[in-house]
Amino acid sequence: MSDGVWEMFLAGAEPGAELRRRWRSGLGGRPDAPAEVLLALLEGDELHFLYRSGLPAPVLDAAVVHPSRRVWGRVADSGALSPGQWERLLDALAGRGASGALLALVREPRDDFVARGERTGVGVERPPGPDAVPPRTPAEIAELADTVPEIPAEDRTYALWWVGALFHDPDAMRQLAAHPNRWVRRSVARAPRLPADVAARLGQDEDRVVRLFLTESCADAPAETLLDVWSW
């Protein structure tokens, strides 16, 4: 997006407030969102982007010293903080007179969060366990995709964890983007980056949520799809 478009959304340009709220929620999940946009979003109600991977360091730095628990609590749970950022979070809480119980609660899972590392991406469910292994071959991918239950169009879903684990594999994304199951295609649409042909295919998907997820999560979403979703 151009700088002018980012500024338009930050300024709260038309259309109505509800659509602006939804769009701002999507902006936070976009990998190409500038740091100044994400910093501005810290002051709003749409904070799910704090769980996404790859947040700029200035955004994490600002979040750990933010006075709102809704902000620092999310980054504390995100698995994205460095040891130095954890220390700044604990210092900020102590400086605000946080209780010993709260400090212990935040400190206790620290090593686990740092070891776990970043989440796969925005809107992606957690793996079922530390030993969970995604499929590796096209045959394994096809077999697992065929076991995914059909869902109604109105269902709200997270991206399947094993699809998220394959976001880096363009051939797997091509295979899954062509699958008839809408939950599988919605999961692919959550990828931060996609080959141009996959993004173009999903940008014309019959499922409205596939197109919405694509514009929220993928930096390669076609311009015409962005305009189409904005027109909603």
Coordinates of N, CA, C and O in Angstrom, one line a residue, residues 1-2 5 9 23 30 32 196 199-204 211 214-216 218-232:
M1 N 0.8 -1.2 0.0 CA 0.0 0.0 0.0 C 0.9 1.3 0.0 O 2.0 1.2 0.6
S2 N 0.4 2.3 -0.6 CA 1.1 3.6 -0.6 C 1.0 4.2 0.8 O 0.1 3.9 1.6
V5 N -2.3 5.8 1.6 CA -3.4 4.9 2.0 C -3.3 4.6 3.5 O -4.3 4.6 4.2
F9 N -6.2 5.6 6.6 CA -6.9 4.7 7.6 C -6.6 5.2 9.0 O -7.4 5.2 9.8
W23 N -11.4 -3.0 9.3 CA -10.2 -2.8 8.4 C -8.9 -2.6 9.2 O -7.9 -3.1 8.9
R30 N -1.2 -7.4 8.6 CA -0.5 -7.4 7.3 C 1.0 -7.2 7.6 O 1.4 -6.4 8.3
D32 N 3.3 -6.0 5.8 CA 3.9 -4.8 5.3 C 3.4 -3.6 6.0 O 3.7 -2.5 5.6
A196 N 2.6 -15.5 -6.5 CA 1.6 -14.6 -7.2 C 0.4 -15.4 -7.7 O -0.8 -15.0 -7.6
A199 N -1.9 -16.4 -4.8 CA -2.6 -15.2 -4.3 C -3.7 -14.8 -5.2 O -4.8 -14.5 -4.8
A200 N -3.4 -14.9 -6.5 CA -4.5 -14.6 -7.5 C -5.6 -15.5 -7.5 O -6.8 -15.1 -7.6
R201 N -5.3 -16.8 -7.3 CA -6.4 -17.8 -7.2 C -7.3 -17.6 -6.0 O -8.5 -17.5 -6.1
L202 N -6.7 -17.4 -4.8 CA -7.4 -17.1 -3.6 C -8.2 -15.8 -3.7 O -9.2 -15.6 -3.1
G203 N -7.6 -14.8 -4.4 CA -8.3 -13.5 -4.5 C -9.6 -13.6 -5.3 O -10.4 -12.7 -5.2
Q204 N -9.8 -14.7 -6.0 CA -11.1 -14.9 -6.7 C -11.9 -16.1 -6.1 O -12.8 -16.6 -6.8
R211 N -11.2 -14.6 0.9 CA -10.7 -13.3 0.3 C -10.4 -12.3 1.4 O -9.5 -11.6 1.4
L214 N -7.2 -13.3 3.1 CA -6.0 -13.0 2.2 C -5.7 -11.5 2.3 O -4.5 -11.1 2.4
T215 N -6.7 -10.6 2.4 CA -6.4 -9.2 2.5 C -5.8 -8.8 3.9 O -5.1 -7.9 4.0
E216 N -6.3 -9.5 4.9 CA -5.8 -9.3 6.2 C -4.4 -9.7 6.5 O -3.6 -9.1 7.2
C218 N -2.0 -11.5 4.0 CA -1.0 -11.7 3.0 C -0.5 -10.4 2.3 O -1.4 -9.7 1.7
A219 N 0.8 -10.2 2.3 CA 1.3 -9.0 1.6 C 1.2 -9.1 0.1 O 1.3 -8.1 -0.6
D220 N 0.9 -10.3 -0.4 CA 0.8 -10.5 -1.9 C -0.7 -10.5 -2.4 O -0.9 -10.8 -3.5
A221 N -1.6 -10.1 -1.5 CA -3.0 -10.0 -2.0 C -3.2 -9.1 -3.2 O -2.6 -8.0 -3.2
P222 N -3.9 -9.5 -4.2 CA -4.0 -8.7 -5.4 C -4.8 -7.4 -5.1 O -5.6 -7.3 -4.2
A223 N -4.4 -6.3 -5.8 CA -5.0 -5.0 -5.5 C -6.5 -5.0 -5.7 O -7.2 -4.4 -4.9
E224 N -6.9 -5.8 -6.7 CA -8.4 -5.8 -7.0 C -9.1 -6.5 -5.8 O -10.3 -6.1 -5.5
T225 N -8.5 -7.4 -5.2 CA -9.1 -8.1 -4.0 C -9.2 -7.1 -2.8 O -10.2 -7.1 -2.1
L226 N -8.1 -6.4 -2.6 CA -8.2 -5.4 -1.6 C -9.3 -4.4 -1.8 O -10.0 -4.0 -0.9
L227 N -9.5 -3.9 -3.0 CA -10.5 -3.0 -3.3 C -11.9 -3.6 -3.1 O -12.8 -3.0 -2.7
D228 N -12.0 -4.9 -3.5 CA -13.3 -5.6 -3.4 C -13.7 -5.7 -1.9 O -14.8 -5.4 -1.6
V229 N -12.7 -6.1 -1.1 CA -13.0 -6.2 0.3 C -13.3 -4.9 1.0 O -14.3 -4.8 1.8
W230 N -12.6 -3.9 0.6 CA -12.9 -2.5 1.1 C -14.3 -2.1 0.7 O -14.9 -1.4 1.5
S231 N -14.8 -2.5 -0.4 CA -16.1 -2.0 -0.9 C -17.2 -2.7 0.0 O -18.4 -2.2 -0.1
W232 N -16.9 -3.8 0.7 CA -17.9 -4.4 1.5 C -18.4 -3.4 2.6 O -19.5 -3.6 3.1

